[in-house]
Short mmCIF file of C-alpha atoms and ligand atoms in Angstrom, two decimals:
data_model
loop_
_atom_site.label_atom_id
_atom_site.label_comp_id
_atom_site.label_asym_id
_atom_site.label_seq_id
_atom_site.Cartn_x
_atom_site.Cartn_y
_atom_site.Cartn_z
CA MET A 1 -22.51 8.14 29.37
CA ILE A 2 -21.10 4.68 29.51
CA ASN A 3 -19.34 4.04 32.80
CA ILE A 4 -16.21 1.92 32.70
CA ALA A 5 -13.48 0.80 35.10
CA ILE A 6 -9.80 0.34 34.58
CA PHE A 7 -8.06 -2.54 36.37
CA GLY A 8 -4.38 -1.69 36.71
CA PHE A 9 -2.98 1.82 36.43
CA GLY A 10 0.39 1.11 34.84
CA THR A 11 1.61 2.04 31.34
CA VAL A 12 -1.37 0.67 29.43
CA GLY A 13 -4.03 1.48 32.06
CA SER A 14 -2.98 5.12 32.36
CA GLY A 15 -2.84 5.20 28.53
CA VAL A 16 -6.49 4.08 28.40
CA ALA A 17 -7.46 6.97 30.68
CA ASP A 18 -5.49 9.37 28.48
CA VAL A 19 -7.03 8.13 25.21
CA ILE A 20 -10.54 8.49 26.68
CA ARG A 21 -9.80 11.96 27.99
CA ASN A 22 -8.05 13.23 24.83
CA ASN A 23 -10.39 11.64 22.27
CA GLN A 24 -13.76 11.97 24.11
CA ALA A 25 -15.22 13.99 21.21
CA GLU A 26 -14.31 11.20 18.67
CA ILE A 27 -15.60 8.51 21.01
CA THR A 28 -18.90 10.38 21.46
CA LYS A 29 -19.23 10.84 17.69
CA THR A 30 -18.73 7.10 17.16
CA LEU A 31 -20.95 5.86 20.00
CA GLY A 32 -23.54 8.60 20.22
CA GLU A 33 -22.65 8.99 23.90
CA GLY A 34 -19.43 9.48 25.92
CA VAL A 35 -17.31 7.12 28.00
CA ASN A 36 -16.63 7.92 31.66
CA VAL A 37 -13.87 6.28 33.63
CA LYS A 38 -15.80 5.84 36.90
CA TYR A 39 -13.17 3.75 38.70
CA ILE A 40 -9.50 2.99 38.49
CA LEU A 41 -8.43 -0.08 40.48
CA ASP A 42 -4.82 -0.67 41.52
CA ILE A 43 -3.20 -2.59 44.30
CA ARG A 44 -1.06 0.46 45.07
CA ASP A 45 -2.30 3.35 47.23
CA ILE A 46 -2.73 6.11 44.65
CA PRO A 47 -5.03 9.08 45.30
CA GLY A 48 -8.40 8.61 43.56
CA VAL A 49 -7.79 4.94 42.95
CA VAL A 50 -9.80 2.15 44.58
CA ASN A 51 -8.19 -1.03 45.96
CA ASP A 52 -11.30 -3.17 46.39
CA ILE A 53 -12.64 -4.92 43.33
CA ASN A 54 -16.05 -5.48 45.02
CA ILE A 55 -16.78 -1.76 44.94
CA ILE A 56 -16.60 -1.93 41.14
CA VAL A 57 -18.34 -5.21 40.44
CA ASN A 58 -21.18 -4.29 42.80
CA ASP A 59 -21.85 -1.02 41.08
CA PRO A 60 -24.60 -1.62 38.44
CA GLU A 61 -23.56 1.52 36.57
CA VAL A 62 -20.30 -0.11 35.48
CA LYS A 63 -20.74 -1.79 32.09
CA ILE A 64 -17.20 -2.37 30.83
CA ALA A 65 -13.84 -3.01 32.51
CA CYS A 66 -10.39 -2.67 30.94
CA GLU A 67 -8.03 -5.25 32.42
CA THR A 68 -4.51 -3.83 31.96
CA MET A 69 -2.88 -5.44 34.96
CA GLY A 70 -0.87 -8.10 33.13
CA GLY A 71 -0.01 -11.48 34.60
CA LYS A 72 -2.51 -14.05 35.91
CA LYS A 73 -2.91 -12.97 39.51
CA PRO A 74 -5.14 -11.19 40.40
CA ALA A 75 -6.21 -10.46 36.79
CA TYR A 76 -7.90 -13.83 36.34
CA GLU A 77 -10.01 -13.54 39.46
CA TYR A 78 -10.98 -9.89 38.79
CA THR A 79 -11.87 -10.62 35.19
CA LYS A 80 -14.02 -13.60 36.20
CA LEU A 81 -15.79 -11.55 38.89
CA ALA A 82 -16.58 -8.79 36.39
CA LEU A 83 -17.83 -11.14 33.64
CA GLU A 84 -20.03 -13.01 36.14
CA ARG A 85 -21.79 -9.64 36.85
CA GLY A 86 -22.33 -9.11 33.12
CA ILE A 87 -19.50 -6.51 32.85
CA SER A 88 -17.60 -6.88 29.58
CA VAL A 89 -13.85 -7.02 29.88
CA CYS A 90 -11.33 -5.67 27.37
CA THR A 91 -7.78 -6.70 27.92
CA SER A 92 -4.20 -6.30 26.81
CA ASN A 93 -3.14 -9.25 28.89
CA LYS A 94 -1.83 -11.96 26.52
CA GLU A 95 -0.67 -14.17 29.35
CA LEU A 96 -4.21 -14.42 30.72
CA VAL A 97 -5.79 -14.82 27.25
CA ASP A 98 -3.35 -17.62 26.46
CA ALA A 99 -3.90 -19.41 29.82
CA HIS A 100 -7.61 -18.78 30.51
CA GLY A 101 -9.07 -17.11 27.37
CA VAL A 102 -11.32 -20.01 26.52
CA GLU A 103 -12.84 -20.28 30.02
CA LEU A 104 -13.28 -16.48 30.37
CA SER A 105 -14.91 -16.35 26.93
CA GLU A 106 -17.34 -19.10 27.99
CA ILE A 107 -18.19 -17.10 31.14
CA ALA A 108 -18.74 -13.96 29.06
CA ARG A 109 -21.10 -15.86 26.74
CA GLU A 110 -23.07 -17.28 29.72
CA HIS A 111 -23.52 -13.79 31.10
CA ASN A 112 -24.40 -11.97 27.84
CA CYS A 113 -21.27 -9.81 27.89
CA SER A 114 -17.98 -9.99 26.07
CA TYR A 115 -14.30 -10.78 26.58
CA LEU A 116 -12.22 -8.95 23.98
CA PHE A 117 -8.42 -8.88 23.64
CA GLU A 118 -7.46 -6.78 20.66
CA ALA A 119 -4.52 -5.19 22.53
CA SER A 120 -3.04 -8.57 23.46
CA VAL A 121 -1.45 -9.05 20.02
CA GLY A 122 0.18 -6.47 17.77
CA GLY A 123 -0.16 -3.41 20.01
CA GLY A 124 -2.08 -0.73 18.07
CA ILE A 125 -2.65 -2.81 14.93
CA PRO A 126 -6.36 -3.61 14.45
CA LEU A 127 -5.40 -7.23 13.87
CA LEU A 128 -7.67 -9.61 15.80
CA ARG A 129 -10.87 -7.77 14.92
CA THR A 130 -9.91 -7.70 11.26
CA ILE A 131 -9.02 -11.39 11.21
CA ARG A 132 -12.27 -12.20 13.03
CA GLU A 133 -14.44 -10.08 10.77
CA ALA A 134 -12.74 -10.07 7.40
CA PHE A 135 -11.09 -13.49 7.37
CA GLY A 136 -13.97 -15.56 8.85
CA HIS A 137 -14.55 -17.23 5.48
CA GLU A 138 -10.82 -17.75 4.71
CA ARG A 139 -8.79 -20.90 5.29
CA VAL A 140 -5.64 -19.38 6.82
CA SER A 141 -2.64 -21.52 5.88
CA ARG A 142 0.09 -19.41 7.48
CA ILE A 143 0.82 -16.45 9.75
CA ALA A 144 4.32 -15.03 10.00
CA GLY A 145 4.80 -12.07 12.26
CA ILE A 146 7.15 -9.73 14.04
CA LEU A 147 5.06 -9.68 17.23
CA ASN A 148 7.40 -8.28 19.92
CA GLY A 149 8.15 -4.57 19.76
CA THR A 150 10.97 -4.82 22.36
CA CYS A 151 12.89 -7.48 20.35
CA ASN A 152 12.39 -5.66 17.09
CA TYR A 153 13.62 -2.46 18.68
CA ILE A 154 16.71 -4.24 20.05
CA LEU A 155 17.56 -6.00 16.78
CA THR A 156 17.07 -2.80 14.76
CA ASN A 157 19.32 -0.84 17.11
CA MET A 158 21.93 -3.58 17.17
CA LYS A 159 22.02 -3.34 13.37
CA ALA A 160 22.66 0.37 13.77
CA GLY A 161 25.66 -0.37 16.08
CA LYS A 162 24.18 -0.17 19.56
CA ASP A 163 24.97 -2.92 22.00
CA TYR A 164 22.21 -5.27 23.23
CA ALA A 165 22.08 -3.95 26.86
CA THR A 166 21.73 -0.31 25.80
CA ALA A 167 19.01 -1.19 23.26
CA LEU A 168 17.11 -3.21 25.92
CA SER A 169 17.29 -0.42 28.50
CA GLU A 170 15.98 2.07 25.90
CA ALA A 171 13.09 -0.30 25.14
CA GLN A 172 12.33 -0.47 28.87
CA ALA A 173 12.52 3.32 29.27
CA ASN A 174 10.09 3.71 26.31
CA GLY A 175 7.56 1.45 28.08
CA TYR A 176 7.83 -1.30 25.40
CA ALA A 177 9.18 -4.14 27.55
CA GLU A 178 7.32 -6.46 29.96
CA ARG A 179 7.87 -6.05 33.69
CA ASN A 180 10.24 -8.94 33.40
CA PRO A 181 11.95 -8.37 30.02
CA ALA A 182 12.98 -12.03 29.86
CA ALA A 183 9.47 -12.71 28.56
CA ASP A 184 10.34 -10.46 25.58
CA VAL A 185 13.88 -11.51 24.80
CA GLU A 186 13.42 -15.20 25.42
CA GLY A 187 10.45 -15.29 23.02
CA HIS A 188 7.69 -16.18 25.47
CA ASP A 189 5.73 -13.00 24.73
CA THR A 190 5.89 -13.76 20.94
CA ALA A 191 4.89 -17.37 21.67
CA ARG A 192 1.78 -16.26 23.54
CA LYS A 193 0.82 -13.88 20.71
CA ILE A 194 1.29 -16.49 17.87
CA ALA A 195 -0.57 -19.01 19.98
CA ILE A 196 -3.53 -16.62 20.24
CA LEU A 197 -3.41 -15.93 16.49
CA ALA A 198 -3.17 -19.63 15.68
CA SER A 199 -6.14 -20.33 17.93
CA LEU A 200 -8.18 -17.52 16.34
CA VAL A 201 -7.69 -18.73 12.78
CA SER A 202 -7.67 -22.48 13.28
CA GLY A 203 -10.60 -23.06 15.62
CA GLN A 204 -8.37 -25.09 17.92
CA LYS A 205 -6.68 -23.85 21.11
CA PHE A 206 -2.95 -23.54 20.86
CA SER A 207 -1.15 -22.71 24.05
CA TYR A 208 2.20 -21.09 24.45
CA GLU A 209 3.70 -24.20 26.01
CA GLN A 210 3.15 -25.96 22.66
CA VAL A 211 5.20 -23.38 20.77
CA SER A 212 8.78 -24.30 19.86
CA CYS A 213 10.47 -21.21 21.27
CA GLU A 214 13.85 -19.52 20.95
CA GLY A 215 14.50 -15.87 21.76
CA ILE A 216 17.11 -13.31 20.67
CA THR A 217 19.63 -13.63 23.49
CA GLY A 218 21.91 -15.66 21.25
CA VAL A 219 21.90 -13.18 18.32
CA THR A 220 25.15 -11.31 17.92
CA GLN A 221 26.10 -8.12 16.12
CA LYS A 222 28.14 -10.34 13.77
CA ASP A 223 25.02 -12.42 12.94
CA ILE A 224 23.18 -9.25 12.02
CA ALA A 225 26.07 -7.89 9.92
CA ASP A 226 26.46 -11.26 8.13
CA ALA A 227 22.74 -11.33 7.38
CA GLU A 228 22.90 -7.76 6.03
CA ALA A 229 25.83 -8.75 3.78
CA ASP A 230 23.59 -11.55 2.37
CA GLY A 231 20.68 -9.10 1.79
CA MET A 232 18.72 -10.26 4.83
CA ALA A 233 17.74 -9.06 8.31
CA VAL A 234 17.58 -11.03 11.54
CA LYS A 235 14.02 -10.78 12.91
CA LEU A 236 12.29 -12.57 15.77
CA LEU A 237 9.26 -14.21 14.14
CA GLY A 238 6.30 -16.17 15.32
CA VAL A 239 5.29 -18.52 12.51
CA TYR A 240 2.11 -20.64 12.39
CA GLU A 241 1.63 -23.19 9.66
CA ALA A 242 -1.78 -24.88 9.37
CA GLU A 243 -0.14 -27.91 7.76
CA GLY A 244 1.30 -29.99 10.60
CA PRO A 245 0.24 -27.85 12.35
CA SER A 246 3.39 -26.13 13.61
CA VAL A 247 4.02 -23.00 15.64
CA VAL A 248 7.57 -21.72 15.96
CA VAL A 249 9.13 -18.65 17.57
CA ALA A 250 12.79 -18.07 16.60
CA PRO A 251 15.17 -15.55 15.10
CA TYR A 252 14.78 -15.91 11.30
CA LEU A 253 16.74 -14.51 8.39
CA VAL A 254 14.24 -12.39 6.49
CA PRO A 255 15.13 -11.63 2.82
CA LYS A 256 14.84 -8.11 1.46
CA SER A 257 12.07 -9.31 -0.86
CA SER A 258 9.77 -9.83 2.15
CA PRO A 259 7.70 -6.89 3.47
CA LEU A 260 8.75 -8.05 6.99
CA TYR A 261 12.36 -7.02 6.19
CA ALA A 262 11.42 -3.36 6.38
CA VAL A 263 9.57 -3.60 9.73
CA ASN A 264 11.89 -1.86 12.17
CA ASP A 265 12.11 -0.38 15.67
CA VAL A 266 9.05 -0.96 17.85
CA PHE A 267 6.86 -1.70 14.84
CA ASN A 268 5.20 -5.10 14.38
CA GLY A 269 4.35 -6.62 10.99
CA VAL A 270 2.12 -9.63 10.46
CA MET A 271 1.63 -11.46 7.23
CA VAL A 272 -1.55 -13.54 7.13
CA THR A 273 -2.07 -15.92 4.20
CA GLY A 274 -5.60 -17.00 3.32
CA ASN A 275 -6.51 -19.54 0.64
CA MET A 276 -8.59 -17.00 -1.31
CA VAL A 277 -7.21 -13.60 -0.42
CA ASP A 278 -3.49 -14.72 -0.48
CA ASP A 279 -1.02 -12.58 1.49
CA VAL A 280 -2.31 -9.64 3.63
CA MET A 281 0.20 -7.58 5.59
CA PHE A 282 -0.57 -5.70 8.83
CA TYR A 283 1.78 -3.03 10.17
CA GLY A 284 1.81 -0.71 13.13
CA ARG A 285 3.34 0.04 16.51
CA GLY A 286 3.52 -3.22 18.46
CA ALA A 287 4.09 -1.80 21.93
CA GLY A 288 4.00 1.44 23.91
CA LYS A 289 1.47 3.30 26.00
CA ASN A 290 -0.80 5.08 23.44
CA PRO A 291 -0.94 2.50 20.63
CA THR A 292 -1.77 -0.33 23.05
CA ALA A 293 -4.27 1.82 24.95
CA SER A 294 -5.89 2.79 21.62
CA ALA A 295 -6.46 -0.91 20.91
CA VAL A 296 -8.05 -1.39 24.32
CA VAL A 297 -10.34 1.56 23.73
CA SER A 298 -11.35 0.13 20.31
CA ASP A 299 -12.62 -2.90 22.24
CA VAL A 300 -14.44 -0.66 24.73
CA ILE A 301 -16.27 0.94 21.80
CA GLU A 302 -17.22 -2.48 20.37
CA CYS A 303 -18.54 -3.62 23.74
CA ALA A 304 -20.40 -0.38 24.22
CA LYS A 305 -22.10 -0.91 20.84
CA ASN A 306 -23.05 -4.46 21.85
CA GLN A 307 -24.29 -4.01 25.39
CA GLY A 308 -26.44 -6.90 26.66
CA ARG A 309 -25.06 -9.39 24.11
CA ASN A 310 -22.03 -11.51 23.65
CA ILE A 311 -19.55 -10.64 20.85
CA HIS A 312 -18.61 -13.98 19.29
CA THR A 313 -14.83 -14.34 19.04
CA GLY A 314 -14.81 -18.09 18.56
CA PHE A 315 -12.67 -18.53 21.67
CA ALA A 316 -15.48 -19.97 23.86
CA ASP A 317 -15.77 -22.98 21.50
CA LEU A 318 -12.07 -23.82 21.20
CA LYS A 319 -10.85 -27.35 22.03
CA PRO A 320 -7.22 -28.01 22.68
CA VAL A 321 -5.26 -28.92 19.50
CA ALA A 322 -4.40 -32.60 19.51
CA SER A 323 -0.75 -32.29 18.60
CA VAL A 324 1.71 -29.66 17.31
CA ASN A 325 4.79 -30.34 15.26
CA ALA A 326 8.17 -28.87 16.22
CA PRO A 327 10.02 -28.57 12.89
CA SER A 328 13.77 -28.88 13.30
CA LYS A 329 16.23 -26.23 12.15
CA PRO A 330 18.07 -27.03 8.90
CA ALA A 331 21.31 -28.74 9.87
CA GLY A 332 24.44 -26.57 10.17
CA ARG A 333 22.53 -23.27 10.21
CA LYS A 334 22.15 -20.95 13.15
CA PHE A 335 18.89 -19.48 11.75
CA ARG A 336 15.95 -20.55 9.66
CA VAL A 337 15.33 -18.48 6.53
CA LEU A 338 11.84 -17.14 6.08
CA GLY A 339 10.19 -18.74 3.03
CA GLU A 340 12.49 -21.80 2.97
N1 HSE B 401 6.47 -6.23 25.69
C1 HSE B 401 5.57 -6.25 24.55
C2 HSE B 401 6.36 -5.99 23.29
C3 HSE B 401 4.50 -5.31 24.81
O1 HSE B 401 7.48 -5.46 23.39
O2 HSE B 401 5.84 -6.22 22.23
C4 HSE B 401 3.35 -5.37 23.80
O3 HSE B 401 2.67 -6.60 23.90
#
């Protein structure tokens, strides 16, 4: 049995416990042994849950922790404490990866354990691992992605006639939105995700503050109807271009000819362009309890298979990118058009 801990028992953390309980047979088949949730840590007083991080990091039986708390405090401190004891950490926390991912990856390397963050981008899509393993030899020129499930859910439902506020409250009720949904609708969540992707493929650290960022709060039902009349859909995209380099988050007009046009509801779609492989499209649920938890558990399995060694993600070696371009919008247009 591999003993793990879950830090944070909210939507994703409770999902991790569910995935491990429901799919224990599949996990055991893959690993050759089972996974046991020995501790759940939460700041709230919940029966069966511990409140003191030291109980967990001082237990030599704990090999892996899932950090599903979100935010920087206390997730940064808890992650650091775990890694310093050689406990690998698997996280869904894009804010922490964006802000401290390089430092935490260095600490993991120093202590022969791993810091993995598959669930931080693209929900249930096996995106980061695939890029890391299958695109390592590619020169990635561009990534264009629908990376926020909440915004895509809102825009899809507005197209179907729902108003913005109703669509947002449904996204919240479904467990898609951040605790503060402003991070979703103002584009900051997408900015963090595209910055992580840009860092992964470029070998330079992009941070979310360097992303030119506009959300969906200014998108109206008329904009969506006008786009539809022109054979396009309004989608919130994160776009990284190696040339420049530039990283933009904004509502784009996506033509019907693009596979991103058909990515609706909570689904994410990410188009990665390599110099040899050309366009590769990833698609799956971008938010929600089970898909996100499934991505966390995929990292748990990778860490369990690599106990006592560091899984190289490239993040520990990243140096800050020197400068990032902020391309201006074409004059007289409310939205950029994807591909122009
Ligand atoms: N609030 C995020 C989203 C959760 O809607 O995509 C998944 O990162």
